[in-house]
C-alpha positions as a printed Julia matrix, in Angstrom:
306×3 Matrix{Float64}:
 -16.24   -5.09   21.78
 -17.57   -8.62   21.31
 -19.64   -8.0    18.15
 -16.86   -5.88   16.63
 -14.26   -8.57   17.37
 -16.51  -11.21   15.83
 -17.04   -9.04   12.77
 -13.3    -8.5    12.27
 -12.62  -12.21   12.68
 -15.24  -13.12   10.1
 -14.02  -10.35    7.8
 -10.43  -11.57    8.09
 -11.46  -15.16    7.37
 -13.42  -14.13    4.28
 -10.43  -12.16    2.99
  -8.14  -15.13    3.56
 -10.6   -17.51    1.89
 -10.89  -15.2    -1.11
  -7.15  -14.8    -1.65
  -5.86  -18.26   -0.75
  -8.83  -20.64   -0.59
  -8.35  -21.27    3.14
  -9.13  -19.33    6.31
  -7.92  -19.4     9.88
  -4.64  -21.05    8.9
  -2.47  -20.37    5.82
  -2.66  -22.77    2.85
  -0.15  -25.62    2.86
   2.26  -23.9     0.44
   2.84  -20.86    2.66
   4.78  -22.53    5.53
   6.95  -24.24    2.91
   8.31  -20.82    1.93
  10.48  -21.17    5.05
  12.2   -24.11    3.34
  15.0   -23.88    0.79
  18.7   -23.17    0.82
  19.05  -19.76   -0.79
  17.63  -16.24   -0.57
  15.53  -16.56   -3.7
  15.07  -13.83   -6.27
  14.09  -11.03   -3.86
  15.19   -9.9    -0.39
  13.74   -7.69    2.37
  14.27   -4.07    1.38
  13.78   -4.87   -2.3
  11.33   -2.99   -4.5
   9.36   -6.19   -5.04
   8.91   -6.8    -1.3
   7.83   -3.17   -0.82
   5.18   -3.35   -3.56
   3.87   -6.88   -3.0
   3.8    -6.44    0.76
   1.29   -3.59    0.56
  -2.5    -3.93    0.35
  -2.5    -1.65   -2.72
  -1.83   -4.88   -4.63
  -5.54   -5.68   -4.27
  -6.48   -2.74   -6.48
  -3.56   -3.57   -8.76
  -4.96   -7.08   -9.17
  -8.37   -5.78  -10.26
  -6.75   -3.29  -12.61
  -4.5    -5.84  -14.26
  -7.43   -8.19  -14.92
  -9.18   -5.36  -16.77
  -6.06   -4.46  -18.74
  -5.18   -8.02  -19.68
  -8.71   -8.62  -20.98
  -8.13   -6.03  -23.7
  -5.94   -8.5   -25.62
  -8.33  -10.92  -27.36
  -5.73  -13.69  -27.3
  -5.15  -13.4   -23.56
  -8.9   -13.13  -23.02
  -9.59  -16.2   -25.15
  -7.16  -18.26  -23.1
  -8.81  -17.24  -19.84
 -12.35  -17.43  -21.2
 -12.03  -20.8   -22.91
  -9.63  -22.7   -20.66
  -9.25  -21.32  -17.14
 -12.73  -21.93  -15.79
 -12.62  -18.47  -14.26
 -16.41  -18.2   -14.29
 -16.95  -21.54  -12.55
 -14.15  -21.15  -10.01
 -12.82  -17.56  -10.09
 -11.56  -17.66   -6.52
  -9.67  -20.88   -7.2
  -7.93  -19.2   -10.12
  -7.19  -16.17   -7.95
  -5.7   -18.39   -5.24
  -3.43  -20.08   -7.8
  -2.26  -16.7    -9.11
  -1.58  -15.43   -5.59
   0.39  -18.6    -4.89
   2.67  -18.05   -7.88
   3.22  -14.34   -7.18
   4.02  -14.86   -3.52
   6.24  -17.88   -4.18
   8.34  -15.95   -6.69
   8.38  -12.95   -4.34
   9.22  -14.73   -1.08
  10.34  -18.25   -1.9
  13.72  -19.8    -2.57
  15.01  -20.05   -6.13
  13.97  -23.71   -6.23
  10.45  -22.92   -4.99
  10.0   -20.06   -7.48
  11.17  -22.17  -10.4
   8.97  -25.11   -9.37
   5.91  -22.85   -9.05
   6.61  -21.35  -12.46
   7.08  -24.77  -14.06
   3.68  -25.77  -12.66
   2.03  -22.73  -14.24
   3.76  -23.23  -17.59
   2.69  -26.88  -17.63
  -0.95  -25.81  -17.18
  -0.44  -23.3   -19.99
   0.67  -26.03  -22.4
  -2.92  -27.07  -23.07
  -4.22  -23.5   -23.42
  -4.43  -23.08  -27.19
  -6.96  -21.84  -29.71
  -7.75  -19.02  -32.11
  -8.98  -15.46  -31.8
  -9.81  -12.48  -34.02
  -7.72   -9.41  -33.29
  -8.79   -5.78  -33.48
  -7.8    -5.66  -37.16
 -10.13   -8.55  -37.98
  -7.26  -11.01  -38.49
  -7.75  -14.61  -37.33
  -4.77  -15.64  -35.2
  -3.7   -18.72  -33.3
  -2.7   -18.41  -29.65
  -0.98  -20.47  -26.99
  -0.67  -19.32  -23.39
   3.1   -19.88  -23.44
   3.59  -17.76  -26.58
   6.15  -15.01  -25.88
   3.75  -12.39  -27.29
   0.93  -13.16  -24.85
   3.35  -13.66  -21.96
   4.8   -10.24  -22.7
   1.35   -8.58  -22.69
   0.53  -10.18  -19.34
   3.89   -9.15  -17.87
   3.77   -5.56  -19.13
   0.21   -4.94  -17.97
   1.07   -6.47  -14.6
   4.05   -4.15  -14.12
   2.03   -1.12  -15.22
  -0.87   -1.89  -12.88
   1.25   -2.61   -9.83
   3.32    0.55  -10.32
   0.2     2.65  -10.83
  -1.67    1.26   -7.81
   1.39    1.62   -5.61
   1.88    5.23   -6.7
  -1.7     6.09   -5.69
  -2.25    3.93   -2.58
   1.1     2.41   -1.69
   4.38    3.53   -0.18
   7.72    4.74   -1.56
   9.53    2.03   -3.5
  13.23    1.51   -2.7
  14.95    2.63   -5.89
  11.69    3.9    -7.35
   9.37    2.33   -9.97
  12.3     1.5   -12.25
  13.74   -0.75   -9.53
  10.44   -2.63   -9.3
  10.26   -3.14  -13.07
  13.89   -4.27  -13.17
  13.51   -6.68  -10.25
  10.18   -8.17  -11.39
  11.71   -8.77  -14.83
  13.12  -11.92  -13.2
   9.56  -13.24  -12.92
   8.98  -12.42  -16.57
  12.08  -14.34  -17.6
  10.99  -17.32  -15.51
   7.69  -17.36  -17.41
   9.4   -17.09  -20.79
   9.23  -13.37  -21.54
  12.12  -12.47  -23.82
  14.03   -9.29  -22.85
  11.35   -7.91  -20.52
  11.25   -4.13  -19.99
  13.61   -2.83  -17.31
  12.23    0.68  -16.7
   8.83    2.26  -16.22
   9.34    4.25  -19.42
   9.86    1.03  -21.37
   6.65   -0.38  -19.88
   4.72    2.72  -21.0
   6.29    2.62  -24.45
   5.33   -1.01  -24.94
   1.73   -0.32  -23.91
   1.58    2.48  -26.47
   2.89    0.11  -29.14
   0.17   -2.41  -28.26
  -2.47    0.3   -28.59
  -1.1     1.39  -31.95
  -0.92   -2.2   -33.25
  -4.68   -2.6   -33.57
  -4.51   -6.04  -31.93
  -6.46   -4.98  -28.82
 -10.18   -5.42  -29.24
 -13.5    -4.66  -27.53
 -16.35   -7.1   -28.17
 -19.18   -8.92  -26.39
 -16.77  -11.35  -24.74
 -14.83   -8.43  -23.28
 -18.03   -6.8   -22.03
 -19.08  -10.05  -20.37
 -15.69  -10.41  -18.71
 -15.7    -6.83  -17.45
 -19.15   -7.41  -15.98
 -17.88  -10.54  -14.22
 -14.88   -8.66  -12.79
 -17.23   -5.91  -11.61
 -19.62   -8.34   -9.92
 -17.64  -11.43   -8.79
 -19.25  -14.03   -6.5
 -17.85  -12.67   -3.25
 -19.09  -13.0     0.29
 -21.72  -10.33    1.14
 -19.26   -9.17    3.8
 -16.72   -8.18    1.15
 -18.98   -6.84   -1.61
 -19.32   -3.21   -0.41
 -15.57   -2.78   -0.11
 -14.94   -4.54   -3.4
 -17.36   -2.19   -5.18
 -15.24    0.73   -4.02
 -11.96   -0.97   -4.97
 -13.29   -1.84   -8.43
 -14.32    1.78   -8.99
 -10.89    2.89   -7.81
  -9.18    0.51  -10.23
 -11.29    1.94  -13.04
 -10.39    5.5   -11.99
  -6.69    4.6   -12.13
  -6.92    3.54  -15.79
  -6.02    5.89  -18.6
  -9.17    7.23  -20.32
  -8.45    5.39  -23.57
  -8.44    2.04  -21.76
 -11.66    2.85  -19.93
 -13.23    3.71  -23.28
 -12.13    0.41  -24.82
 -13.44   -1.48  -21.8
 -16.77    0.35  -21.99
 -16.64    1.59  -18.4
 -16.71    5.04  -16.87
 -15.44    6.54  -13.65
 -18.01    6.32  -10.87
 -19.8     9.62  -10.46
 -23.03   11.55  -10.16
 -23.53   13.02  -13.6
 -20.27   14.74  -14.59
 -19.0    14.86  -10.99
 -16.69   11.93  -10.13
 -17.09   10.25   -6.78
 -14.06   10.31   -4.42
 -13.3     6.63   -4.95
  -9.54    7.12   -4.63
  -9.96    8.32   -1.06
 -12.67    5.77   -0.29
 -10.4     2.99   -1.53
  -7.69    4.17    0.84
 -10.11    3.67    3.72
 -11.09    0.18    2.51
  -7.45   -0.82    2.11
  -6.73    0.47    5.6
  -9.42   -1.81    6.98
  -8.02   -4.77    5.04
  -4.56   -4.07    6.42
  -5.97   -3.8     9.94
  -7.73   -7.15    9.54
  -4.82   -9.04    7.97
  -1.88   -7.39    9.72
   1.09   -5.53    8.3
   3.2    -8.64    7.58
   1.54  -11.59    5.9
   2.37  -15.25    6.58
   4.29  -15.58    3.29
   6.65  -12.78    4.27
   7.03  -14.21    7.77
   7.9   -17.64    6.36
  10.48  -16.08    4.05
  12.05  -14.22    6.95
  12.39  -17.49    8.88
  14.24  -19.02    5.94
  16.5   -15.99    5.57
  17.26  -15.94    9.29
  18.16  -19.63    9.17
  20.51  -18.91    6.27
  22.17  -16.04    8.12
  20.83  -13.09    6.16
  20.44   -9.84    8.09
  16.85   -8.86    8.91
């Protein structure tokens, strides 16, 4: 059992380092989720807790990166300003911090985390050429780009949860309605409140001609496919990436220039293989993460029922 225990420990530490930038102990912001004097935007039993507390979010995260890259304005902001190629795991850790703080933190913590992100966005400006060949200006805090990011996020997390997750209290509509609070915090005006509205908005984006495939998109997709991960995590990530691709609608895969993994015309069973990888991740990390545990301590202190 010694070698296996050592392997699991190292595997767990690499997962923690990838998602949060630290291993062995949670990053400094996680214990602070136990602080605060209100329940925050979401409670145990909510749709948001059900979705974000499941390891299916890992595939959702890969999927949403691919989807968001289809908008040349969103891609330009990431490509030109975020340093995602130099420090992709640092950017991932910052994104995880915001998501988990809005999910599990107090109202004050969620608003402070969002203000920090929006302040970083203030300097993210430039120009891009859309799919119609029109030169446009962009700013990361523009409602249009914020809406694209929010809608693709909701779509990806619903889709991944439907395939690999668990039943959502109130169904997908409840998740979209609850996570709309995060959209409003970021500056999204009248975010969608149902899954049908999310789908409709994606169709409108496709019909607009704004989305675009070019060399920059191809380079970004290649980077998402082959990120600089620990050798310990690469085999599992390869499966999860292929699963994220399989979960995309064919038209998006075509725009991204990627195909479902397969041998000739026969697709590989990546959906099932991803379920096994996610099971291993859950075994390594545990069923309740430190962010959720910190939130429960705050809620218990405030007298909320478990």
